[in-house]
Amino acid sequence: MQQISGNESAPTPATEWFWAPGLFFTFLLANSVLGIRLREGQWDNPANLIGSQLVIFCWCFLVWLIAAYAVQTNYMPRWLKLAGTLCLAAITSVVIYYLSPFEDFPLDAVPQRAWGRVLIRLVYRALLVGSLIYPVVYYLAAARRLAMEKLKVERQERALLQIRTAQLEAMVAERTAALEKTIAQLEQAQQQLAEKKSSDK
């Protein structure tokens, strides 16, 4: 049993397990507003449009990684994981927006509006994105956990079956050896009896 458990593959880190679905989902999420931006005429500045879309995608994927780490953290309650994910999503949304050389809202740029309005808009976007990402990550983590537990049970069952098979083979070998010994003793007794009869004659 120790050998089987030692061969079990260790859980992969959250960033590895959620890499492919994270890139796919956040790509769709980041480009979900692309049609609206094109209708607003933002294609007039393609460099800003492409650059800001790339920044938004990177930020969405960062939120995905934050959610993936939070979901697989065992020392926090579930509500705190969600709250922490949303808080970090809001903080990173504001920080990345102000550090980015591109403008996400070119029709309503920063100099034309109060910082409070900008903050509310960025936090609202972060809460919306975080509330969409977290359930998907949670479902994937639950499905992965269930698959790993199923695999662990199957391995334990195979190990138990191997042990029982080995015990049965040992028992059969022991019974076979005892039977062969008994047959040999019977043959020897028959031979001795035949020799005794021949000597009596």
GROMACS .gro file of N, CA, C and O in nm, residues 18 21 25 69 82 86-87 98 109 145 150 152-153 165 187 189 194:
model
   68
   18PHE      N    1  -0.535   2.536  -1.435
   18PHE     CA    2  -0.633   2.626  -1.494
   18PHE      C    3  -0.576   2.708  -1.610
   18PHE      O    4  -0.640   2.802  -1.654
   21PRO      N    5  -0.800   2.641  -1.975
   21PRO     CA    6  -0.935   2.698  -1.968
   21PRO      C    7  -0.936   2.844  -1.929
   21PRO      O    8  -1.025   2.920  -1.970
   25PHE      N    9  -1.132   3.119  -2.148
   25PHE     CA   10  -1.247   3.190  -2.090
   25PHE      C   11  -1.219   3.339  -2.082
   25PHE      O   12  -1.307   3.421  -2.114
   69TYR      N   13  -0.613   3.049  -0.723
   69TYR     CA   14  -0.537   3.034  -0.599
   69TYR      C   15  -0.630   3.036  -0.478
   69TYR      O   16  -0.614   2.957  -0.384
   82LEU      N   17  -1.419   3.426  -0.186
   82LEU     CA   18  -1.490   3.507  -0.285
   82LEU      C   19  -1.466   3.655  -0.261
   82LEU      O   20  -1.437   3.731  -0.355
   86LEU      N   21  -1.275   3.923  -0.516
   86LEU     CA   22  -1.338   4.045  -0.567
   86LEU      C   23  -1.259   4.169  -0.526
   86LEU      O   24  -1.244   4.263  -0.606
   87CYS      N   25  -1.207   4.170  -0.403
   87CYS     CA   26  -1.127   4.285  -0.358
   87CYS      C   27  -0.998   4.298  -0.440
   87CYS      O   28  -0.964   4.408  -0.484
   98TYR      N   29  -0.454   5.270  -1.434
   98TYR     CA   30  -0.374   5.392  -1.425
   98TYR      C   31  -0.230   5.371  -1.472
   98TYR      O   32  -0.162   5.468  -1.508
  109ALA      N   33  -1.267   5.999  -2.148
  109ALA     CA   34  -1.132   5.985  -2.094
  109ALA      C   35  -1.121   6.044  -1.954
  109ALA      O   36  -1.205   6.122  -1.910
  145ARG      N   37  -1.116   1.806  -0.812
  145ARG     CA   38  -1.105   1.738  -0.682
  145ARG      C   39  -1.180   1.605  -0.684
  145ARG      O   40  -1.131   1.504  -0.631
  150LYS      N   41  -1.169   1.016  -0.706
  150LYS     CA   42  -1.207   0.893  -0.776
  150LYS      C   43  -1.084   0.813  -0.817
  150LYS      O   44  -1.080   0.690  -0.803
  152LYS      N   45  -0.793   0.824  -0.672
  152LYS     CA   46  -0.731   0.772  -0.550
  152LYS      C   47  -0.803   0.646  -0.503
  152LYS      O   48  -0.739   0.547  -0.463
  153VAL      N   49  -0.938   0.647  -0.509
  153VAL     CA   50  -1.014   0.530  -0.469
  153VAL      C   51  -0.985   0.412  -0.562
  153VAL      O   52  -0.969   0.298  -0.517
  165THR      N   53  -0.499  -1.084  -0.425
  165THR     CA   54  -0.452  -1.181  -0.526
  165THR      C   55  -0.324  -1.248  -0.480
  165THR      O   56  -0.308  -1.371  -0.495
  187GLU      N   57   0.241  -4.230  -0.221
  187GLU     CA   58   0.316  -4.311  -0.317
  187GLU      C   59   0.428  -4.389  -0.248
  187GLU      O   60   0.452  -4.506  -0.278
  189ALA      N   61   0.424  -4.484   0.065
  189ALA     CA   62   0.361  -4.588   0.147
  189ALA      C   63   0.317  -4.706   0.059
  189ALA      O   64   0.332  -4.823   0.098
  194ALA      N   65   0.403  -5.249  -0.131
  194ALA     CA   66   0.428  -5.344  -0.240
  194ALA      C   67   0.557  -5.423  -0.215
  194ALA      O   68   0.564  -5.544  -0.239
   0.00000   0.00000   0.00000
